[in-house]
Tab-separated table of C-alpha atoms and ligand atoms in Angstrom:
chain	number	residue	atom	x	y	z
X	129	UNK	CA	0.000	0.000	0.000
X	130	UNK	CA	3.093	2.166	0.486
X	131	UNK	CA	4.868	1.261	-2.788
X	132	UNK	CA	1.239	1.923	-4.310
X	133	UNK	CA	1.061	5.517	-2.665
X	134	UNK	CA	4.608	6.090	-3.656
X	135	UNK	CA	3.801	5.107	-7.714
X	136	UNK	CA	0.644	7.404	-7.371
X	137	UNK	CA	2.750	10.330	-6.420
X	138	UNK	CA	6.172	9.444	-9.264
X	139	UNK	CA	8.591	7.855	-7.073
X	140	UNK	CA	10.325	4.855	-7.672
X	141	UNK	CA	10.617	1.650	-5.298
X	142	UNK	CA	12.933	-0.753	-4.357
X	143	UNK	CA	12.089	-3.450	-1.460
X	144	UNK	CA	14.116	-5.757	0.334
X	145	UNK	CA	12.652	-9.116	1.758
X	146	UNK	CA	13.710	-12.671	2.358
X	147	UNK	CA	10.917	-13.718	-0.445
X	148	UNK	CA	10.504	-13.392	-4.231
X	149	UNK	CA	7.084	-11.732	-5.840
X	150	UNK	CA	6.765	-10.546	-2.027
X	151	UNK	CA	3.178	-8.225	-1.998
X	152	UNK	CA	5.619	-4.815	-2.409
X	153	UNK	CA	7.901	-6.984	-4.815
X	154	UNK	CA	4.867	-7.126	-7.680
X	155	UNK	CA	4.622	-3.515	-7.893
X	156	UNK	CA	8.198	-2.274	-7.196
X	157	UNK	CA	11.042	-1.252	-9.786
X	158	UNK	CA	13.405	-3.641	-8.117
X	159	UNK	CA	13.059	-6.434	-5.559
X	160	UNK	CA	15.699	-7.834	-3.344
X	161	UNK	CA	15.251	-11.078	-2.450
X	162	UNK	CA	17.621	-12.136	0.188
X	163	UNK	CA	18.045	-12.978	4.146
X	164	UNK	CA	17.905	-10.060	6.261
X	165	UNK	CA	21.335	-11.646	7.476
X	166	UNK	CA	22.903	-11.129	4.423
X	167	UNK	CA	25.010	-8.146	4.896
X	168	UNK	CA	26.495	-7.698	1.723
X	169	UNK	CA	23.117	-7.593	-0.174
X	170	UNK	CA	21.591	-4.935	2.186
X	171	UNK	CA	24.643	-2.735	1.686
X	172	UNK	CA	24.058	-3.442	-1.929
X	173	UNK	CA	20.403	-2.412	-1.720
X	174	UNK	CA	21.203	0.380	0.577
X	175	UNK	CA	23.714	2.355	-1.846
X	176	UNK	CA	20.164	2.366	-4.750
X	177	UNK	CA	17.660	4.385	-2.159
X	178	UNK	CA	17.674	8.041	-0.580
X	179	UNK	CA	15.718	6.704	2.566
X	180	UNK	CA	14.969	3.070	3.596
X	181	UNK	CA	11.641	2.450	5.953
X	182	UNK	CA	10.258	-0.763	6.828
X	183	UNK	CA	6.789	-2.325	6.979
X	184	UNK	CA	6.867	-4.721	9.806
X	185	UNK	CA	9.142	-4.353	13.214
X	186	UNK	CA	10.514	-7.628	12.998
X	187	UNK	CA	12.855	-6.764	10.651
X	188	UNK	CA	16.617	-7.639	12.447
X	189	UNK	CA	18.323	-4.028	13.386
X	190	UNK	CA	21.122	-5.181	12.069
X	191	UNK	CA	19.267	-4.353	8.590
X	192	UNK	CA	18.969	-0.585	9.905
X	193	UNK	CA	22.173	-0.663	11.135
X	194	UNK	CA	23.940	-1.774	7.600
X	195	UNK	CA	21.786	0.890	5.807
X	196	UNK	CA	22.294	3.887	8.567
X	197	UNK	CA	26.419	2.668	8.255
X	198	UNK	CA	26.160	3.373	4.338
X	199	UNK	CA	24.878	6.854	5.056
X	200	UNK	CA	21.376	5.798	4.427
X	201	UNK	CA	18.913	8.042	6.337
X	202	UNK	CA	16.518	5.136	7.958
X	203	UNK	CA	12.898	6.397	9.282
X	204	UNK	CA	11.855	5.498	12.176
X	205	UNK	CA	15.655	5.106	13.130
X	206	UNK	CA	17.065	1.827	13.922
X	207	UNK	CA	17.099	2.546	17.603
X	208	UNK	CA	13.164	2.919	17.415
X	209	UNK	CA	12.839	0.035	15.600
X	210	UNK	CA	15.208	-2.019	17.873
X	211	UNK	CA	12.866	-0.951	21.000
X	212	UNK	CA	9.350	-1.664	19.067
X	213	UNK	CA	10.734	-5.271	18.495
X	214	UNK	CA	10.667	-6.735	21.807
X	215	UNK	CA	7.919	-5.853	24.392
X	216	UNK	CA	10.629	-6.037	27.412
X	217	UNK	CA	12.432	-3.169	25.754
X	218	UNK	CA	8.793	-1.838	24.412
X	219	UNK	CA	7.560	-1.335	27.715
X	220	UNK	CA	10.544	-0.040	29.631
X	221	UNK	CA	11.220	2.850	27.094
X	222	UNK	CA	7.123	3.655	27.163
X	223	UNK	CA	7.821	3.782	31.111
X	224	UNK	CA	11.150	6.228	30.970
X	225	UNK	CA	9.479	8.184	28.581
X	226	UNK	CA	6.592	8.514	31.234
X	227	UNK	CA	3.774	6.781	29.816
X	228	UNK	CA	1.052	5.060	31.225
X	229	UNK	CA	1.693	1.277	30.337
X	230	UNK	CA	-0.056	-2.223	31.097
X	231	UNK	CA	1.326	-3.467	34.353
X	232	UNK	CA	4.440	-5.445	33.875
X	233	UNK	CA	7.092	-7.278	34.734
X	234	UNK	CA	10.172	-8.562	32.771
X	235	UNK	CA	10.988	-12.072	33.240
X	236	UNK	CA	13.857	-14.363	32.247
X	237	UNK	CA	13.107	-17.909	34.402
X	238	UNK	CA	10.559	-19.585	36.448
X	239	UNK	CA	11.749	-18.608	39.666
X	240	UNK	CA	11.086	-14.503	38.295
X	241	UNK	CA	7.736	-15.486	37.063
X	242	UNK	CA	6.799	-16.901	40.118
X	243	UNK	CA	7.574	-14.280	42.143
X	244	UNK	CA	6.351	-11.674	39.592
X	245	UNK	CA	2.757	-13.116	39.163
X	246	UNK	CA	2.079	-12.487	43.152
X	247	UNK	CA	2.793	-8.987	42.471
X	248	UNK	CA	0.914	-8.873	39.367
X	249	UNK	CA	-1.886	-11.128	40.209
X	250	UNK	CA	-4.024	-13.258	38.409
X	251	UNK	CA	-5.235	-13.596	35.715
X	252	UNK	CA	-2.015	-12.705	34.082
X	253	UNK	CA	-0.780	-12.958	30.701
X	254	UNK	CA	2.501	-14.103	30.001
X	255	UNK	CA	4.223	-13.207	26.227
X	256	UNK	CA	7.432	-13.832	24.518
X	257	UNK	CA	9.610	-10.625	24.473
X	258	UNK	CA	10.298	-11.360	20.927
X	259	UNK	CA	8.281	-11.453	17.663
X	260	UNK	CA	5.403	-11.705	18.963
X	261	UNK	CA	2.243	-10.259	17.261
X	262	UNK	CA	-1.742	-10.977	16.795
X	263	UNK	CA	-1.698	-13.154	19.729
X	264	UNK	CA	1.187	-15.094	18.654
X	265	UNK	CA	3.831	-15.883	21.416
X	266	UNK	CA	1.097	-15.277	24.588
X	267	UNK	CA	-0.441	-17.547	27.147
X	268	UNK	CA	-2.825	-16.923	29.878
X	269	UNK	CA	-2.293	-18.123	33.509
X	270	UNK	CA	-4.958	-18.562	35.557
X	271	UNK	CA	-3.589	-20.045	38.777
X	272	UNK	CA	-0.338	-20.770	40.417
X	273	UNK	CA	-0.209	-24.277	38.788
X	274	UNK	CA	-0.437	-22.925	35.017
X	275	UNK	CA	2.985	-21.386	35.286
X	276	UNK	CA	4.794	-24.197	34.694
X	277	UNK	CA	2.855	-25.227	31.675
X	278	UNK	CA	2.597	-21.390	30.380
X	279	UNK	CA	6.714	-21.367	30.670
X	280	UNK	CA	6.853	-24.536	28.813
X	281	UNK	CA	4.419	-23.191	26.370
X	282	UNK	CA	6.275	-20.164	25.011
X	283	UNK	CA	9.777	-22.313	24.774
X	284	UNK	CA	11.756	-21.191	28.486
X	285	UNK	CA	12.109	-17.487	26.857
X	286	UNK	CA	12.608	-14.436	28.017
X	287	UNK	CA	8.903	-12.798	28.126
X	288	UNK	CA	7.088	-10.265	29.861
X	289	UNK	CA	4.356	-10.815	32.491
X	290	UNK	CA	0.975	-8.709	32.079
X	291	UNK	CA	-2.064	-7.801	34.285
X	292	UNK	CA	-4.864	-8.850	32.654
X	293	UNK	CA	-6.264	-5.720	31.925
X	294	UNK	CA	-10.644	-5.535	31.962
X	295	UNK	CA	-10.627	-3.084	29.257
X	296	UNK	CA	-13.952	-1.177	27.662
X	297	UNK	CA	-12.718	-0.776	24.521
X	298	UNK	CA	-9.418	-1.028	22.467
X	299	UNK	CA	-8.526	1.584	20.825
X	300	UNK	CA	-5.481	3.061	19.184
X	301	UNK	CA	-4.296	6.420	16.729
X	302	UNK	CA	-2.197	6.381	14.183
X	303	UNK	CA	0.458	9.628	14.390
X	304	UNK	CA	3.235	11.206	11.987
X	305	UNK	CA	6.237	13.423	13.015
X	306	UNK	CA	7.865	15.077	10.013
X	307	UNK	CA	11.131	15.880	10.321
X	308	UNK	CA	11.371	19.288	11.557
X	309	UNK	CA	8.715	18.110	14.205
X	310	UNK	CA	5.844	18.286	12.360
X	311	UNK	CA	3.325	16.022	14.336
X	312	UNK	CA	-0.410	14.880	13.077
X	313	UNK	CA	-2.639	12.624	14.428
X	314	UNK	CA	-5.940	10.607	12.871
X	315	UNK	CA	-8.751	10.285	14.716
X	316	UNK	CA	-9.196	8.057	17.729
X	317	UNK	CA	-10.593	4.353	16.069
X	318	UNK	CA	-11.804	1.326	17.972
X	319	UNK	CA	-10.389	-1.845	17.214
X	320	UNK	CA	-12.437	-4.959	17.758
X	321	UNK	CA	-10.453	-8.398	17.956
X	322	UNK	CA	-11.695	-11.827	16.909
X	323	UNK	CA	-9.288	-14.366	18.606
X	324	UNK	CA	-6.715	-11.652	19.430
X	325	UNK	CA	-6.763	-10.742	15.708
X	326	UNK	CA	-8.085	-7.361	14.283
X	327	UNK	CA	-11.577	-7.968	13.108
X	328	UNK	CA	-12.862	-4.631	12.347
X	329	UNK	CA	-11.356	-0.853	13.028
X	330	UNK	CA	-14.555	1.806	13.488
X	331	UNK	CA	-12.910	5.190	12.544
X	332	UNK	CA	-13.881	7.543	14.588
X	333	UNK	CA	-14.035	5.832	17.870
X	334	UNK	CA	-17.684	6.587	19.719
X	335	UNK	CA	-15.352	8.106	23.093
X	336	UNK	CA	-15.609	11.651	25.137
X	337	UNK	CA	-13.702	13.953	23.723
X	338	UNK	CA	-11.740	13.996	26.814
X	339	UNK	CA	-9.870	10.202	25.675
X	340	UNK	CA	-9.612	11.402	21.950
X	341	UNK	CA	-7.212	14.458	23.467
X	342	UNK	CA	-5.650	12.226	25.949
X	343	UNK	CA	-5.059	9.500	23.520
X	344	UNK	CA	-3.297	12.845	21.399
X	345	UNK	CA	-1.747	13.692	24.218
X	346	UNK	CA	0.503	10.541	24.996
X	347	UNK	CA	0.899	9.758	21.059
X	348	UNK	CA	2.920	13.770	20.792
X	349	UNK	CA	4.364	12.797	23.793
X	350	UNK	CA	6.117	9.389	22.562
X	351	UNK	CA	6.936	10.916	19.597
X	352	UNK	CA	8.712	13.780	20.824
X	353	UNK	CA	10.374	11.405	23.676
X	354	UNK	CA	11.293	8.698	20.764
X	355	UNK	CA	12.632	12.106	17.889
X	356	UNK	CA	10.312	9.622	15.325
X	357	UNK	CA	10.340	10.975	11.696
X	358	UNK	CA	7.639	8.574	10.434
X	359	UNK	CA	4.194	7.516	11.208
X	360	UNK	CA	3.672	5.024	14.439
X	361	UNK	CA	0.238	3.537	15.956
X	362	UNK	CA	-0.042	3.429	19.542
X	363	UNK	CA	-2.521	0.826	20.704
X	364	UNK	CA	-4.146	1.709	23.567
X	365	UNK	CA	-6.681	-0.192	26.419
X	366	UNK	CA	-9.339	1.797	27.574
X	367	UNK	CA	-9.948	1.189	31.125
X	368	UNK	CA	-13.491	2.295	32.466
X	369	UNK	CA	-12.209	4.085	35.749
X	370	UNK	CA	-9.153	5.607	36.914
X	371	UNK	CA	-6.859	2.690	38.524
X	372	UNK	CA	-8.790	-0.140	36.456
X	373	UNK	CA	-5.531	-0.879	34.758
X	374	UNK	CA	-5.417	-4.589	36.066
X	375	UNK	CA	-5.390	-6.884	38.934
X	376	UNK	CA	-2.568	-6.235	40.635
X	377	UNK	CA	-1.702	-5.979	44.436
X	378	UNK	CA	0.582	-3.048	43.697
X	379	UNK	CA	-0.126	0.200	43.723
X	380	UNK	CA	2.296	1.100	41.996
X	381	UNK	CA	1.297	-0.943	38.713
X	382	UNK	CA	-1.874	1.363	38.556
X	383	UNK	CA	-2.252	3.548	36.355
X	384	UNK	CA	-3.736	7.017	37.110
X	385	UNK	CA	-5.389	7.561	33.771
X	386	UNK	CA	-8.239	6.089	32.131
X	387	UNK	CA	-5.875	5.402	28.893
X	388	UNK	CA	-3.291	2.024	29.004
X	389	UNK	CA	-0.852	1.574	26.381
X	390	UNK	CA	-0.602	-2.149	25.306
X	391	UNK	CA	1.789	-1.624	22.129
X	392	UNK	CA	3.191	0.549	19.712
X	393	UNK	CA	4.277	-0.009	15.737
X	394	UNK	CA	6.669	2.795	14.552
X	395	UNK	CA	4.644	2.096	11.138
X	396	UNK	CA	1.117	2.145	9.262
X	397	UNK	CA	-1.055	-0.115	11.381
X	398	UNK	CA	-4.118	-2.152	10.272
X	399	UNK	CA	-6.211	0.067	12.265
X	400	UNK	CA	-4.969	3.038	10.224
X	401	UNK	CA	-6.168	0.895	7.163
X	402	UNK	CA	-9.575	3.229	6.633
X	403	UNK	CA	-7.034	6.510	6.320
X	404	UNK	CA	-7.053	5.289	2.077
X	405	UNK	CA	-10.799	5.974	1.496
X	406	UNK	CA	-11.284	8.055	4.641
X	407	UNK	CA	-8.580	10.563	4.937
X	408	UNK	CA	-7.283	14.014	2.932
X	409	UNK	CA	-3.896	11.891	3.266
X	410	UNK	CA	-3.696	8.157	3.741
X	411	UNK	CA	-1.516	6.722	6.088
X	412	UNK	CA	1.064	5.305	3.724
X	413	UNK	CA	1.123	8.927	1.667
X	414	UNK	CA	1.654	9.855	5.499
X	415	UNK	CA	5.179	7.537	5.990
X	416	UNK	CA	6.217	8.192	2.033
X	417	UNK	CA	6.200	11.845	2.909
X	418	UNK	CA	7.711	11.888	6.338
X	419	UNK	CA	10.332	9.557	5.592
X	420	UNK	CA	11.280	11.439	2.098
X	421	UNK	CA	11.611	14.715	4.619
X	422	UNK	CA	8.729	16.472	3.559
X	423	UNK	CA	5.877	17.381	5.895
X	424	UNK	CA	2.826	15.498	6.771
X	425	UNK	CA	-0.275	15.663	5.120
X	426	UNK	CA	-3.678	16.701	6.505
X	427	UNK	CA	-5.263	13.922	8.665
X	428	UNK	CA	-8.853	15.095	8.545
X	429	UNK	CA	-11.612	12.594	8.320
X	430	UNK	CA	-13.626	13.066	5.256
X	431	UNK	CA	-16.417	10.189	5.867
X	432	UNK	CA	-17.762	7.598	8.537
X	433	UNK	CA	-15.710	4.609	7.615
X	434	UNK	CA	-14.748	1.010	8.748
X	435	UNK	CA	-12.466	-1.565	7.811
X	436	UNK	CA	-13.025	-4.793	8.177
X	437	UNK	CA	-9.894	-7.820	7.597
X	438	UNK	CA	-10.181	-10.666	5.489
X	439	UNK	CA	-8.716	-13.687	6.426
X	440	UNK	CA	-7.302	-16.841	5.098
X	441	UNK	CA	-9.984	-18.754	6.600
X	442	UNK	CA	-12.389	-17.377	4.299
X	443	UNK	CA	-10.784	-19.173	1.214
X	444	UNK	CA	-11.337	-22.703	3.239
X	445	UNK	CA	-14.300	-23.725	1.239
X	446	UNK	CA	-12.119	-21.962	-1.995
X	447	UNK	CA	-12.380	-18.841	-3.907
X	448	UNK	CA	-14.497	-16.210	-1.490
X	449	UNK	CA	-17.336	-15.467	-3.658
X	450	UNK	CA	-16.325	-11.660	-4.942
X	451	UNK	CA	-18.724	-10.690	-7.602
X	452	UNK	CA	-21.604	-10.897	-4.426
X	453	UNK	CA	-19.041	-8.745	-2.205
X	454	UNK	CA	-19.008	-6.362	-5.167
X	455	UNK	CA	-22.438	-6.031	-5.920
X	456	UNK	CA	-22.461	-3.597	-2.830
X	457	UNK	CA	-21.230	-0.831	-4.331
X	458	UNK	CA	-20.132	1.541	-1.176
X	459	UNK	CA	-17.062	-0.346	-0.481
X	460	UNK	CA	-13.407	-0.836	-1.489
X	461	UNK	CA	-11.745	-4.158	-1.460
X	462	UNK	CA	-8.400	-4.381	-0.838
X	463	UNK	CA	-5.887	-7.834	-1.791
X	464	UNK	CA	-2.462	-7.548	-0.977
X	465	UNK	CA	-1.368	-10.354	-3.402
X	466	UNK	CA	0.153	-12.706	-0.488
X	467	UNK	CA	-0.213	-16.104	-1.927
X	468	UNK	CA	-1.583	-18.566	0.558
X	469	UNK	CA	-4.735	-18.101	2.272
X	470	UNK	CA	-3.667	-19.521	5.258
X	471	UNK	CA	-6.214	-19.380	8.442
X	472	UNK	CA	-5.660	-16.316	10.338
X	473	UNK	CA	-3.476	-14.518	8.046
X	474	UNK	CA	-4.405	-11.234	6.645
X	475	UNK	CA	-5.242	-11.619	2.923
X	476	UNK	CA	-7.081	-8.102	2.552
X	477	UNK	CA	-9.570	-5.691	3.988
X	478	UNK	CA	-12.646	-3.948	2.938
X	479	UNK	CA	-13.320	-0.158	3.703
X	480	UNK	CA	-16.641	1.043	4.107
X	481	UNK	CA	-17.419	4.802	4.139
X	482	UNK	CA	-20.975	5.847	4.948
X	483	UNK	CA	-23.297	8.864	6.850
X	484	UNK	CA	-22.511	7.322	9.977
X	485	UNK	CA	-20.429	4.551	11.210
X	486	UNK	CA	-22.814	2.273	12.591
X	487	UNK	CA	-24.361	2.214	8.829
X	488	UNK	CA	-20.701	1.624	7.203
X	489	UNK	CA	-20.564	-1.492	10.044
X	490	UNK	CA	-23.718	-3.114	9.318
X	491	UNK	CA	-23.021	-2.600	5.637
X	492	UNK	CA	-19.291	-4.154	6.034
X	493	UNK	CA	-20.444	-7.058	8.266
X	494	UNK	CA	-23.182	-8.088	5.573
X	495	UNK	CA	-20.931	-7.972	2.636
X	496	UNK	CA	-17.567	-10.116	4.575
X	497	UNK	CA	-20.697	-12.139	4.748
X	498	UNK	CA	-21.515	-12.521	1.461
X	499	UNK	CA	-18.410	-13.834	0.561
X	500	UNK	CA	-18.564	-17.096	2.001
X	501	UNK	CA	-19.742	-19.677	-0.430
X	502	UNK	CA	-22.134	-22.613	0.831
L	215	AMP	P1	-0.989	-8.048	21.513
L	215	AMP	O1	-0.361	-8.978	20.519
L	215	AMP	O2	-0.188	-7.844	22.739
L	215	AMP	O3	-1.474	-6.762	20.911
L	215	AMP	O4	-2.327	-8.782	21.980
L	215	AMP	C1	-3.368	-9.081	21.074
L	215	AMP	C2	-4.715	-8.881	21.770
L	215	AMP	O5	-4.797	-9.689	22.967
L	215	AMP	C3	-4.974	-7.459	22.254
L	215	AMP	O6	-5.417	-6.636	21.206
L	215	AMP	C4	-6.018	-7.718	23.333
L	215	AMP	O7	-7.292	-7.978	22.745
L	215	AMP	C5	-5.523	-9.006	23.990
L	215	AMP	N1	-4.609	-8.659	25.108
L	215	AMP	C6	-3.274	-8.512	25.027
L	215	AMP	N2	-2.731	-8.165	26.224
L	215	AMP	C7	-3.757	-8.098	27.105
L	215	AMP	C8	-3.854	-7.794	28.511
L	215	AMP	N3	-2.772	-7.497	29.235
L	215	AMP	N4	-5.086	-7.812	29.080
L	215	AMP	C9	-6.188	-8.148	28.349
L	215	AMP	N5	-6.163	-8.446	27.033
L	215	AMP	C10	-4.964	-8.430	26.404
């Protein structure tokens, strides 16, 4: 959707990935197919661009760090995208930079988790500090004997420990941060997750205006704290009272506000999907332009509108049935060209602008429905 963007406004594309005819790689001028490992071919690929940005976090640093060594300006730098990558690092940089975060606790062996899930009390969620993402990598503990089992479960890593936090609503707001400090948000969205998976994104969230300017608040005050040139989503829980951040016996894992943070990506997010069809200036146009140096775009809302995902599962009975998606003719489809449907992996998404977003919903929910065939 970036390299698409990019096209649209006469630049020229080169992407780097450990696959050939990758989504990007159909519609680029050149694709690099290679290991991230493979030093010599990012220095390679580095010396052909005038900025380098990435579309995932997982991407090894050692890929920013090759580029930034060639003189490569890299945006977000690699030191943002080295924190974003694992939620122990995550979490303690949202916490120096002052942020309200979900009750946690680093841990690195049994005996730590033990200990830690007394102070954090149950139920608790326990996640790998590493690549983890959509649920992936995260186990649930109940009771004092699930630890064992959850420890065994994620593979003896080093993780982090959450409160389980009994959130209202997820939210989260995409932001970009030119260069010169230039900083724009998007609207507040909800998020609603089928089996820890973004289902659906309702853009703008139904909240007080009072969240919407907090939520504004902490994303201007990561960026600044973080120097991002680039666009990042902050993901946040919405707690219904003051101090409703978790379970926990400690005060001091409370958080004050009504607004928890559970993640951040220092890139376009899923739930900034709806910015194509919804916004003056998409979210993509959004990274293209603050990682090229110039400044952002203007994030205002134009109509209602909704994204919903399409997954793999809905190919399990074979082709989804398209022409009856079609045949309602308010939406945009979107297929990123990945080539197996596999269940839970994101294929697409449809956007859905209408008068009011409870309309765009009920339209978007019937027509992921018509797609399923028998
Ligand atoms: P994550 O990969 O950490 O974003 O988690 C995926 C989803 O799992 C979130 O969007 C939430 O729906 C749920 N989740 C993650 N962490 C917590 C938590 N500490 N308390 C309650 N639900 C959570």
């Amino acid at each position: 959707m970036l390299a698409m963007e990019a096209r649209r406004m006469g630049y020229r594309i080169h992407t780097y990935s450990p696959e050939h005819n990758s989504p990007t790689g159909q519609i680029a001028d050149f694709e690099y197919a290679a290991p991230y490992n493979d030093a010599a071919a990012v220095r390679s690929f580095a010396k052909g661009v005038d900025a380098l940005t990435f579309e995932f976090e997982n991407v090894p640093s050692l890929v920013a760090e090759t580029a930034e060594a060639e003189g490569v300006p890299v945006r977000p730098s690699g030191s943002i995208l080295h924190a974003a990558q694992n939620r122990q690092r995550e979490k303690s940089m949202l916490t120096r930079a002052g942020l309200p975060v979900t009750p946690f606790r680093a841990i690195t062996d049994i005996k730590q988790l033990a200990e830690a899930v007394h102070e954090i009390g149950f139920p608790a969620i326990l996640k790998t500090a590493a690549f983890g993402y959509d649920g992936k990598g995260q186990t649930r503990i109940e009771r004092d004997t699930g630890l064992e089992s959850a420890w065994n479960s994620l593979g003896r890593q080093p993780c982090v420990l959450e409160a389980f936090v009994n959130f209202e609503r997820e939210l989260s707001m995409v932001a970009a941060r030119g260069q010169d400090g230039a900083f724009a948000t998007y609207p507040l969205v909800e998020n609603r997750h089928v089996n820890h998976i973004l289902d659906v994104t309702i853009a703008p969230a139904d909240v007080e205006p009072s969240v919407a300017q907090e939520a504004e608040r902490l994303a201007c005050k990561l960026c600044e704290f973080l120097d991002l040139t680039g666009v990042l989503c902050i993901e946040y829980f919405l707690v219904s009272e003051p101090g409703m951040g978790g379970n926990s016996h400690d005060p001091e894992l409370q958080s004050t506000g009504r607004l928890l943070i559970n993640e951040i990506a220092p890139r376009p997010h899923n739930s900034g999907h709806w910015t194509i069809e919804g916004a003056v200036t998409s979210q993509f146009e959004q990274q293209l332009r603050t990682v090229s140096g110039l400044a952002p775009g203007s994030t205002e809302q134009l109509r209602p509108a909704v994204m919903l995902n399409l997954l793999g599962d809905l190919w399990q009975s074979g082709e989804p049935n398209w022409p009856a998606l079609l045949a309602f003719s308010n939406l945009k489809l979107h297929l990123y060209g990945k080539h197996e449907p596999r269940p839970g992996r994101k294929m697409g998404h449809l956007t859905v602008t209408a008068g009011t977003t409870a309309e765009a919903l009920e339209m978007g929910l019937q027509a992921r429905t018509a797609l399923q065939r028998g």
